[in-house]
Coordinates of C-alpha atoms and ligand atoms in Angstrom, one line a residue:
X317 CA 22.4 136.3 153.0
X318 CA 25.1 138.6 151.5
X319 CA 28.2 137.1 153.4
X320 CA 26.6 133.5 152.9
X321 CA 27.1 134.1 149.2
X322 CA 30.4 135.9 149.8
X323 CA 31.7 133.0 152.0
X324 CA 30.7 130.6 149.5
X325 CA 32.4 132.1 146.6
X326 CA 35.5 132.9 148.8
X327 CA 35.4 129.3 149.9
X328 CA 35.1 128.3 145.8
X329 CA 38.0 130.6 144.7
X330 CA 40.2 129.4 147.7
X331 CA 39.6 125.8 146.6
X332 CA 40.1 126.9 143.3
X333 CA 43.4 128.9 143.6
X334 CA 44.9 126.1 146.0
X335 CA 44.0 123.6 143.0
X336 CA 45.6 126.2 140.9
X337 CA 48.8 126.5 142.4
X338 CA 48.9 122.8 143.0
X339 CA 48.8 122.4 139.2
X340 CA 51.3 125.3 138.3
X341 CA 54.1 123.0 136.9
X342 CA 57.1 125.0 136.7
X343 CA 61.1 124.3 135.4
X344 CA 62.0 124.9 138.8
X345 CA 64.7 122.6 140.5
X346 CA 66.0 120.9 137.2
X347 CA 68.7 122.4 137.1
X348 CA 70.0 124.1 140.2
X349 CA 71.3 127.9 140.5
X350 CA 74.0 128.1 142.7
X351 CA 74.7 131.7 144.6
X352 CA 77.8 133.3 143.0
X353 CA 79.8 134.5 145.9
X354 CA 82.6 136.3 143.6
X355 CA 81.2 139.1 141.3
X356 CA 83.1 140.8 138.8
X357 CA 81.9 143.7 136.1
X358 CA 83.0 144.2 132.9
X359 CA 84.0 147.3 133.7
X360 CA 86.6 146.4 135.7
X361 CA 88.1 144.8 132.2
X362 CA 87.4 148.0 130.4
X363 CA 83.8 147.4 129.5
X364 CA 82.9 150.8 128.0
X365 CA 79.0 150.7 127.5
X366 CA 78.5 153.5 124.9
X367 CA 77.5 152.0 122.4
X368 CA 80.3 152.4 120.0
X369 CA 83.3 151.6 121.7
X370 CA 83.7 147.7 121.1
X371 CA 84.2 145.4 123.9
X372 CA 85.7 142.2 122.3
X373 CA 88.6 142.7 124.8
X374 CA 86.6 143.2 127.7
X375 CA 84.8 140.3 127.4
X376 CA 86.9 137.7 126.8
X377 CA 89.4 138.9 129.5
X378 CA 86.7 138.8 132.1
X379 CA 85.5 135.2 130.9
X380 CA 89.2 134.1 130.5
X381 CA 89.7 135.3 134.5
X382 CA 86.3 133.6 135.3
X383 CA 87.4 130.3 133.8
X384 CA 91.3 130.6 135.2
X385 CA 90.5 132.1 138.8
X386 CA 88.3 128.7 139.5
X387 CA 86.2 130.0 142.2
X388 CA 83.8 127.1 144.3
X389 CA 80.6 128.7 143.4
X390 CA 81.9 130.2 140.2
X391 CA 81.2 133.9 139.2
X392 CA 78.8 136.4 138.3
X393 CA 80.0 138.6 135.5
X394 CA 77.9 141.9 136.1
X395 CA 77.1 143.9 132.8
X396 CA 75.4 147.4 134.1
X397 CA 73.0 149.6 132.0
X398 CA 74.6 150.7 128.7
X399 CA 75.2 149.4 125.4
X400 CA 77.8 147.2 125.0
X401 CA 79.0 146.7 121.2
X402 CA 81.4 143.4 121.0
X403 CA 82.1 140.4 118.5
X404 CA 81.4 137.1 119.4
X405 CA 82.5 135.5 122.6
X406 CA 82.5 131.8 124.7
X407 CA 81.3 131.4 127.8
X408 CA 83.0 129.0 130.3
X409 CA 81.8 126.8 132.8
X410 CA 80.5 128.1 136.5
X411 CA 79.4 131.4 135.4
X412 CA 76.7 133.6 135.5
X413 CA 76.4 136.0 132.7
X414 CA 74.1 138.6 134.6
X415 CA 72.7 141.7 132.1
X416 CA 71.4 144.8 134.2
X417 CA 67.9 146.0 133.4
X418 CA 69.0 148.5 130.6
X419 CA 72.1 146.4 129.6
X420 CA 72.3 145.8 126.2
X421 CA 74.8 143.8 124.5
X422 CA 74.8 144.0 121.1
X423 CA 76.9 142.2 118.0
X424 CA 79.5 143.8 115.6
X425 CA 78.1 143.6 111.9
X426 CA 81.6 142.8 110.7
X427 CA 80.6 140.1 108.9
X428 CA 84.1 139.3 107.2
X429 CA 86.0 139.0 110.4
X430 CA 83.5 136.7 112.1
X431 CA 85.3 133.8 113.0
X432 CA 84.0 130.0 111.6
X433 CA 83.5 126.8 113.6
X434 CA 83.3 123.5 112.5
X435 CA 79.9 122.2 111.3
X436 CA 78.0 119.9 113.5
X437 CA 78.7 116.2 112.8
X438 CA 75.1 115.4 112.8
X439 CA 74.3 118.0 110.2
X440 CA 77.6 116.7 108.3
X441 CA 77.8 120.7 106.8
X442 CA 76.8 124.1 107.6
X443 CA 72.8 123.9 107.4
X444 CA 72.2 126.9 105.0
X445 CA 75.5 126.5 103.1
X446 CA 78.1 123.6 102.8
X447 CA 81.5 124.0 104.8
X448 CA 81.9 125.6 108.0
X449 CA 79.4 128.0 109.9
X450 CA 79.9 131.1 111.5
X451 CA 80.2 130.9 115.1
X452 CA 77.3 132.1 117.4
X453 CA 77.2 135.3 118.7
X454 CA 77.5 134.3 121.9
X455 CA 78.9 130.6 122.8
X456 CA 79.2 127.6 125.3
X457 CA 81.4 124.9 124.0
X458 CA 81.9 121.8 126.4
X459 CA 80.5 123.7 129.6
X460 CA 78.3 123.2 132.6
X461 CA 76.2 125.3 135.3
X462 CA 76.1 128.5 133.3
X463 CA 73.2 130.9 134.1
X464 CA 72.1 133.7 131.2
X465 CA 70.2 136.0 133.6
X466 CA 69.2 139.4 134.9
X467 CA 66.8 142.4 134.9
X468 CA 65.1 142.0 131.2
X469 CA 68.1 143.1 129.7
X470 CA 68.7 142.6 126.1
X471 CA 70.9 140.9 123.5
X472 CA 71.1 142.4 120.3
X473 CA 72.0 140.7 117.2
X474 CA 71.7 142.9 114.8
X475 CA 71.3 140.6 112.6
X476 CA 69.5 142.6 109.5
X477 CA 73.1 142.8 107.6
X478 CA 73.1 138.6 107.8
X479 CA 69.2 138.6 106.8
X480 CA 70.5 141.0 103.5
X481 CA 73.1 138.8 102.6
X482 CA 70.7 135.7 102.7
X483 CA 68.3 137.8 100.6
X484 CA 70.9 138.5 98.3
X485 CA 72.5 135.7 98.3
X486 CA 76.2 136.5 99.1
X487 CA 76.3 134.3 102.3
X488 CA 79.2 132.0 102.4
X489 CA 78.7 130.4 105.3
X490 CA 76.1 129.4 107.2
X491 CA 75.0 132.3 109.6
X492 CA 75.6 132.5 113.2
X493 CA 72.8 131.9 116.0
X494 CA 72.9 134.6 118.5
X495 CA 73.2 131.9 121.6
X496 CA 74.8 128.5 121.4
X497 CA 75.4 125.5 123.6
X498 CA 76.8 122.5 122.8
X499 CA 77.8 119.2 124.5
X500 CA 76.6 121.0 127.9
X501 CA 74.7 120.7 130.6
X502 CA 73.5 122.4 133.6
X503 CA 72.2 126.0 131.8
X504 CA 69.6 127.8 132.7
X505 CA 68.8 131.1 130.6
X506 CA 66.2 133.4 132.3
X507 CA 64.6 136.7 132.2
X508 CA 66.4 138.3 129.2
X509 CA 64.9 140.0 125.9
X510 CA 66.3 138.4 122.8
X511 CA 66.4 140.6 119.4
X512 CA 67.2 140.8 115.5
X513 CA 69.2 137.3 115.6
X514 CA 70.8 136.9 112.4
X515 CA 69.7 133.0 112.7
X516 CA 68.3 130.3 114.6
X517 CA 68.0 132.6 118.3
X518 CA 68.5 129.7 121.4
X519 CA 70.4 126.4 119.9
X520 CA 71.3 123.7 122.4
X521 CA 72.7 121.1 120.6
X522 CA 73.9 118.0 122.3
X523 CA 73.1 119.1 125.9
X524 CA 71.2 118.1 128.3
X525 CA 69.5 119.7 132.0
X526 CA 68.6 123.5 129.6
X527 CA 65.9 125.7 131.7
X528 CA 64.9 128.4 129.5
X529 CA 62.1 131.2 131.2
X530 CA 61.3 134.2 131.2
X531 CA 62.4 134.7 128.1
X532 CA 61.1 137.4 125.2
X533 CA 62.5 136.5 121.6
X534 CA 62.0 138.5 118.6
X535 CA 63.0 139.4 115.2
X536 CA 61.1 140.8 112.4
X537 CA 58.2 139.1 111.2
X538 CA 60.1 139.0 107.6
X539 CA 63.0 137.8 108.8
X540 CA 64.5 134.4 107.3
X541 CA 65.0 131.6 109.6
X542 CA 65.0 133.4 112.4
X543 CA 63.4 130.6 114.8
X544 CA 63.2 131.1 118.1
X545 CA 64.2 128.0 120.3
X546 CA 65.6 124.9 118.9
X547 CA 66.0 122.1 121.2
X548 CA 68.7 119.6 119.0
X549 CA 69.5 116.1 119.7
X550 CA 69.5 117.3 123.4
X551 CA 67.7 116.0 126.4
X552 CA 65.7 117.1 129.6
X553 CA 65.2 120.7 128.2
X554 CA 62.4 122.9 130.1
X555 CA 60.9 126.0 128.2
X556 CA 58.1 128.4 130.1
X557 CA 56.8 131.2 130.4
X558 CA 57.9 133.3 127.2
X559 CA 57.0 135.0 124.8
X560 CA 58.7 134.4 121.0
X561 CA 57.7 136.6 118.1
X562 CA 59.7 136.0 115.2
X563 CA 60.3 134.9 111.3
X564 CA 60.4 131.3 111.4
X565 CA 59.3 128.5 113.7
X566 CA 58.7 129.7 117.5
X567 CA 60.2 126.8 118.9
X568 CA 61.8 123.8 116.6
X569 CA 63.0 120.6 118.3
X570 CA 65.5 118.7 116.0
X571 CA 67.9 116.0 116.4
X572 CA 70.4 116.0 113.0
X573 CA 70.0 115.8 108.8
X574 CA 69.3 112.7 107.3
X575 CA 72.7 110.5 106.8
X576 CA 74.6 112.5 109.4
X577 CA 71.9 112.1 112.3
X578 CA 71.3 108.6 111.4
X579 CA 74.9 108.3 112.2
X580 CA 75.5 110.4 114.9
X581 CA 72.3 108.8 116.6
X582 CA 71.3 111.5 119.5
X583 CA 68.1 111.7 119.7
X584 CA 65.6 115.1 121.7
X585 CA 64.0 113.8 124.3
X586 CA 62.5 114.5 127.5
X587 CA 61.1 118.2 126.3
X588 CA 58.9 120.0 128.2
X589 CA 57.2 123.3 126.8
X590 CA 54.4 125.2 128.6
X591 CA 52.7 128.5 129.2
X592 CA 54.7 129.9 125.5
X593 CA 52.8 132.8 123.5
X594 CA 54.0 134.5 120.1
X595 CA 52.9 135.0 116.4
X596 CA 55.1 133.9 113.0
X597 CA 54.3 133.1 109.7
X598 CA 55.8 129.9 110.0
X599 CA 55.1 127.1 113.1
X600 CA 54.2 127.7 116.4
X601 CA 55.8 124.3 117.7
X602 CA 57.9 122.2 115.0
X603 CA 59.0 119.2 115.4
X604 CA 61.6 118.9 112.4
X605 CA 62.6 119.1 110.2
X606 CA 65.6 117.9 110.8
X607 CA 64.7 114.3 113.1
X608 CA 67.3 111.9 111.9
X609 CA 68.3 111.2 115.5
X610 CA 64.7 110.6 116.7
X611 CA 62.6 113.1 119.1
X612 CA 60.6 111.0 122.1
X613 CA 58.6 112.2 125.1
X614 CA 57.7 115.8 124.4
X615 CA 55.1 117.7 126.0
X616 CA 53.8 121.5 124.7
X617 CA 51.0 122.6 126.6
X618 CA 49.1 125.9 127.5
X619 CA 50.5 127.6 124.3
X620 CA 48.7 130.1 122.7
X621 CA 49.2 131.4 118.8
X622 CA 48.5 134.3 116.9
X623 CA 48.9 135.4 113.4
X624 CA 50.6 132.3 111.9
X625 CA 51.3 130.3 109.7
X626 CA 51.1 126.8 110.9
X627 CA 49.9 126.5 114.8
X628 CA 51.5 122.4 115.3
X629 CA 53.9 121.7 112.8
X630 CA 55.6 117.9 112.6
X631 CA 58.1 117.6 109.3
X632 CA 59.9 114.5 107.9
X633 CA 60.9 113.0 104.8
X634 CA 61.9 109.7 103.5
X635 CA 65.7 109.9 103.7
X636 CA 65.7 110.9 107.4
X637 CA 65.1 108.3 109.1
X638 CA 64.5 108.8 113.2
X639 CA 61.7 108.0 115.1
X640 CA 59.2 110.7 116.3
X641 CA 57.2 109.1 119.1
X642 CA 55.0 109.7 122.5
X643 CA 54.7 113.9 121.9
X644 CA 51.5 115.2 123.6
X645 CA 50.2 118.8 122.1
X646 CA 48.1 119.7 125.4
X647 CA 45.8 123.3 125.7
X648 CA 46.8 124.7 122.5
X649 CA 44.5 128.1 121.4
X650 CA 45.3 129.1 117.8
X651 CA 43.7 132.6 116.6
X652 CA 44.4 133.5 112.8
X653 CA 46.3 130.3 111.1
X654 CA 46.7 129.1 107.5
X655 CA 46.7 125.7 109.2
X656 CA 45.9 124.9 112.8
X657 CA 48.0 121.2 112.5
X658 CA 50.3 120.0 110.3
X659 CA 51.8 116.5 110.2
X660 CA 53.9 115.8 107.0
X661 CA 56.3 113.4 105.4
X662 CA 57.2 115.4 102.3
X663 CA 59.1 118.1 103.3
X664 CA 62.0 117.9 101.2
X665 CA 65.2 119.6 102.1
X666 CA 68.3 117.1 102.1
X667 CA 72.1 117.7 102.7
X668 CA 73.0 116.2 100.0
X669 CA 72.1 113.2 97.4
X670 CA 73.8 111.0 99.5
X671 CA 70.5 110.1 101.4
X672 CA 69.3 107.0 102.0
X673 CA 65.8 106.3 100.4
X674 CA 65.2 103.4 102.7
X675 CA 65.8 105.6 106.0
X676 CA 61.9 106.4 106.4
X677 CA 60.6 108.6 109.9
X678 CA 58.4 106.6 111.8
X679 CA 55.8 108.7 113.4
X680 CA 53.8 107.2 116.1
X681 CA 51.9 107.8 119.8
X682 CA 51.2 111.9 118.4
X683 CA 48.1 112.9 121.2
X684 CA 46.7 116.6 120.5
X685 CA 44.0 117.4 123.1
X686 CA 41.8 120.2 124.2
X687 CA 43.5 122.4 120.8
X688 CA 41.0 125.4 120.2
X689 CA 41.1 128.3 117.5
X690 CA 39.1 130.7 115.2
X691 CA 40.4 132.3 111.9
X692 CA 41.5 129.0 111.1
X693 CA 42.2 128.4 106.9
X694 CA 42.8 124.7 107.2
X695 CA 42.0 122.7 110.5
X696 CA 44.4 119.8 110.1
X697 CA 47.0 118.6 107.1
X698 CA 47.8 114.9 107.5
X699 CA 49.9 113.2 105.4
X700 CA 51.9 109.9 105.6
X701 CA 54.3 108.3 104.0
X702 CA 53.2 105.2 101.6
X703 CA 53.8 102.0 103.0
X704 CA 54.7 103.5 106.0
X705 CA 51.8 105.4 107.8
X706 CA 51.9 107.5 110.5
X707 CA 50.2 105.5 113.6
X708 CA 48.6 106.0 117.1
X709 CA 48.0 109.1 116.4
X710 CA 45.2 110.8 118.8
X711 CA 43.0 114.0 118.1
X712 CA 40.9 114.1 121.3
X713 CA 38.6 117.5 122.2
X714 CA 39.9 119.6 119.0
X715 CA 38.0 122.6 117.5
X716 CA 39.4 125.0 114.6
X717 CA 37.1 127.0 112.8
X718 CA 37.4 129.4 110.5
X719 CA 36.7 133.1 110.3
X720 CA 32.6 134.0 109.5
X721 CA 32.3 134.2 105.9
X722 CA 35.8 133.1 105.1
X723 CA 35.8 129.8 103.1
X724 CA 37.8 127.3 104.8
X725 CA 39.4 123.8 103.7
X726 CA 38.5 120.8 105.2
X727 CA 40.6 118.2 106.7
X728 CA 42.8 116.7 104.9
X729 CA 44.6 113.3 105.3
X730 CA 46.4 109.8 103.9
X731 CA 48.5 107.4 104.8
X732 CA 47.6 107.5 108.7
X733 CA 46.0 105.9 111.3
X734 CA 44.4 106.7 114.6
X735 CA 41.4 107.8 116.6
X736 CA 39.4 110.8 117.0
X737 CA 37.0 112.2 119.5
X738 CA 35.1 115.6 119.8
X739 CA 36.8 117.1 116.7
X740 CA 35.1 119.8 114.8
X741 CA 35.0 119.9 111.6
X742 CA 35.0 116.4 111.4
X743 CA 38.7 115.4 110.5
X744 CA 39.2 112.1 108.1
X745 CA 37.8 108.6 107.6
X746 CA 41.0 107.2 108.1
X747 CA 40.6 108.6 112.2
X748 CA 38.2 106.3 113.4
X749 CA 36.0 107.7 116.5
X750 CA 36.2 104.7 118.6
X751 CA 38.2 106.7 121.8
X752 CA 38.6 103.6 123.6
X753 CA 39.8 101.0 122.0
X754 CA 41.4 103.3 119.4
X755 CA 45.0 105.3 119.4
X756 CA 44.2 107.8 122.2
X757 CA 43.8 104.6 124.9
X758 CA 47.3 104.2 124.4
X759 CA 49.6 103.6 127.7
X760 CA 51.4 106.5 126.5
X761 CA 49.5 109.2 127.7
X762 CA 47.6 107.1 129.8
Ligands
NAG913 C1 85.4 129.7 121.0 O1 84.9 128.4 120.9 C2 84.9 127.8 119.6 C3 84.2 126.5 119.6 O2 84.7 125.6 120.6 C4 86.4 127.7 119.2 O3 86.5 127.2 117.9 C5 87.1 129.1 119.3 O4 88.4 128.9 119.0 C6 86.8 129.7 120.6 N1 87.3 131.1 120.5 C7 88.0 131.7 121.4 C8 88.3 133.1 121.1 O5 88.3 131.1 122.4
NAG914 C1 61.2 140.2 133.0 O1 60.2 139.8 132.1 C2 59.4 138.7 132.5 C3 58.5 138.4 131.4 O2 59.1 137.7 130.3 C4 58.6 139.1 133.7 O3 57.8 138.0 134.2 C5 59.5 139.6 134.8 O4 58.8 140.1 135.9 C6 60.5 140.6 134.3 N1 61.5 140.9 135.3 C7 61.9 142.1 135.7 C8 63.0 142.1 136.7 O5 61.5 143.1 135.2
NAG915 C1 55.8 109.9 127.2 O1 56.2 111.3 127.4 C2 55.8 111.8 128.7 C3 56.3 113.3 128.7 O2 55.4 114.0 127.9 C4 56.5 111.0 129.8 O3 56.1 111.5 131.0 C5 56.1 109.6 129.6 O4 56.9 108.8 130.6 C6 56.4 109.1 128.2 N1 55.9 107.7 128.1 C7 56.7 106.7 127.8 C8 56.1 105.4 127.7 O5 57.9 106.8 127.6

C-alpha cells in the first residue's frame, strides 16, 4: 500500500517536474556567447588590485589591445580578486569583461575630472540637468558581442558623493549610470553584483539582442534615481533571474522625452522580464516615463515585490506622445505596497516648454493576470487622459488586499476602458466584467 502511494506521488512529481522544466523559459540562445580563446589580465597592464592604487591606465591599455589585436573569437579580459579603483572606461567590441569571484571594480569619486558625453538625441539634453552628461562609469559606444560576466563579482559605484550633490544641489551635469550601452547589439551581462550607482544602474539605449541574468543590483533604499534596469528605445532585451533592490524604479523601460523621442522615433520593444525579485520605494516595473518613442510587446512575469512603493507602474503625459501597446503583467505577487497598479497620464516632467500639447500617449492592449498581494494601501490607480482614454485594457484573476485593520483605498479610475474578471476588491464601473466579448478577448494575448 506504502509503495502504491509512493509510486503514485513519484509518478505525480515526475509529471510534474517534466511539465516544469518544459515551461522554464529562459534568455538562453538570444544572443550567443562565443568561447574566448585569447585571455589576457589586467595585471599584465599593471592592474594593481589594492584598492587604492588607480587603474585608469590599466584598463584602457588592456581594452585598447583587445580592440587593436582583433582576435577571431575576441578576448577575455580576466580581472582576479582584489579591488580595483579606476575612472571610467569603454568597452570595445568582441570582449568579455570577466570579474573573479572577489573582484571588485570600483569608481573614482573625482567628480570634477569625470569626463562629459554628449546627451542623447532623443532626450534632446542631459535628463537631470540641461547640457551634456557625465559619462557612464563603465561604457559601450557603437559595439557588439560583449559579455559582462564572472564569479558574482562586483562593480562599485560609489556613487554616494553623486547622490550628495543631487541632494544639495550642486550637480552640473547630469550624473553618470554605472553601465552603458548604446547603438549595440549582441551583450549579454551575467552573474555580477551591482552596487551604490550614482544613477540609472543598467542603461541600454538604442540596442538591441541585451541578455541580462543573474544579476543582483543595489543601492540604498534612499538613494535618488538610482533605478535599476532601464531598457530605452531598444529592442529584443531579455532580463531574468535577479534580484534589484534599489532607490528608484526596479526596472524602467523608456524610449525618449517628449519632442526629442517624437523625433528620434525608436521605439522599446520585444522586452521580456521574468523570475525578477527586489523591494523600492518607487515601481517595481515602469513603463515610463519617458515613452515618446513608443514601448510594444512587453512581457513581465513571475515577479515578485516587497516593501514598495508602486508594484506596476505605467507613466505618460500629454506632450509625449508614443504609443504604449500589447504589455502583458503575468504572476505578479506584491507584499507591502502604497499601490499595487498604477496607470497614469499626469505625470508631469517635460524637457522643456517646447512640448507639443497635441502629442497625447496612446495606451492600449494593457493585460495584468494572475497579480496577487497583501499589505496593499491602494489596489489599482487608473487614470486616463480626457478625450483620449486608455483602452483594451484587461485585469483578469487580480487580488490586492490590504493589511488586517489597516484602512485601505478603493480603486480608483477615469477616462478608461476595458474588462475585468476575478478582481477583488472590485475595481471600477468603467471595467466592464464581460471577459469575453470585452478587452481581455483581445488577439493580443490570445
Ligand atoms: C569613450 O566613449 C565616449 C562615447 O563614445 C567618447 O566620447 C570618449 O571619447 C571615449 N573615451 C575614451 C577615453 O576613449
Ligand atoms: C551568482 O549569483 C547568482 C544569483 O544571482 C547565482 O544563481 C549563481 O549561482 C552565483 N554564481 C556563482 C558562481 O557563485
Ligand atoms: C504581443 O506581445 C507578445 C510578447 O509579450 C508577443 O509575443 C506577441 O506577438 C505580441 N502581439 C502582437 C500582435 O504583436
Amino acid at each position: 500500500m506504502h509503495q502504491f502511494i509512493l509510486s503514485i506521488v513519484l509518478c505525480i512529481s515526475a509529471v510534474v517536474s517534466r511539465r516544469a522544466v518544459a515551461e522554464m523559459a529562459t534568455c538562453s540562445g538570444i544572443v550567443t556567447m562565443r568561447y574566448r580563446y585569447d585571455k589576457i589580465s589586467i595585471t599584465d597592464f599593471g592592474g594593481v588590485g589594492d584598492g587604492k592604487t588607480l587603474n585608469t591606465k590599466a584598463f584602457r591599455a588592456a581594452i585598447y589591445r583587445i580592440h587593436h589585436l582583433k582576435r577571431s573569437s575576441g578576448t577575455l579580459l580576466y580581472i582576479p580578486p582584489g579591488v580595483y579603483l579606476t575612472e571610467s572606461f569603454n568597452l570595445t567590441s568582441h570582449m568579455t569583461l570577466y570579474l573573479a569571484r572577489d573582484a571588485v571594480i570600483k569608481a573614482t569619486q573625482d567628480t570634477w575630472n569625470w569626463p562629459l558625453v554628449d546627451p542623447l538625441p532623443s532626450y534632446g539634453r542631459g535628463r537631470e540637468r540641461p547640457g551634456k552628461r557625465y559619462m557612464s562609469f563603465i561604457m559601450g559606444d557603437g559595439v557588439q558581442d560583449v559579455v559582462i560576466t564572472g564569479e558574482n563579482g562586483t562593480i562599485d559605484g560609489q556613487g554616494d558623493i553623486w547622490w550628495n550633490m543631487w541632494t544639495q544641489r550642486t550637480l552640473q551635469y547630469t550624473r553618470p549610470h554605472l553601465i552603458e550601452f548604446m547603438n549595440s547589439k549582441q551583450i549579454i551581462i551575467s552573474n555580477i553584483i551591482f552596487k551604490n550607482s550614482p544613477y540609472w544602474n543598467i542603461h541600454p539605449v538604442y540596442c538591441s539582442d541585451v541578455v541580462i541574468r543573474y544579476v543582483t543590483i543595489l543601492a540604498p533604499r534612499n538613494s535618488p534615481n538610482t533605478d535599476g534596469i532601464d531598457p530605452d528605445s531598444s529592442s529584443n532585451v531579455c532580463i531574468e533571474d535577479s534580484h534589484i533592490s534599489t532607490g528608484d524604479d526596479l526596472i524602467a523601460i523608456k524610449s525618449g522625452w517628449d519632442e526629442y523621442g517624437i523625433t528620434y522615433g525608436r521605439p522599446s520593444s520585444e522586452i521580456t522580464i521574468r523570475r525578477v525579485t527586489g523591494s523600492s520605494p518607487f515601481a517595481g516595473i515602469a513603463i515610463g516615463s519617458e515613452t515618446s518613442g513608443g514601448v510594444k510587446n512587453v512581457l513581465a512575469e513571475h515577479i515578485s515585490l516587497f516593501n514598495m512603493g508602486v508594484g506596476i507602474h505605467l507613466k505618460t503625459d500629454v506632450g509625449r506622445g508614443g504609443i504604449i501597446r500589447n504589455l502583458t503583467f503575468y504572476v505578479v505577487y506584491i507584499e507591502n505596497a502604497e499601490k499595487g497598479i498604477k496607470i497614469a497620464g499626469d505625470t508631469g516632467d517635460h524637457p522643456d516648454n517646447n512640448f507639443n500639447p497635441n502629442a497625447i500617449p496612446v495606451v492600449q492592449d494593457i493585460a495584468m493576470k494572475n497579480i496577487w498581494g497583501i499589505k496593499v494601501q491602494q489596489p489599482g490607480l487608473i487614470k486616463g487622459i480626457k478625450d483620449a482614454p486608455f483602452t483594451g485594457i484587461c485585469l483578469s484573476n487580480i487580488n490586492l488586499y490590504g493589511a488586517r485593520g489597516l484602512r485601505t483605498t478603493p480603486w480608483e479610475c477615469s477616462d478608461v476602458k476595458g474588462s475585468a474578471l476575478k478582481v477583488s476588491p472590485w475595481p471600477c464601473s468603467e471595467l466592464v466584467g464581460n471577459y469575453n466579448t470585452g478587452s481581455c478577448s483581445s488577439p493580443f494575448w490570445a
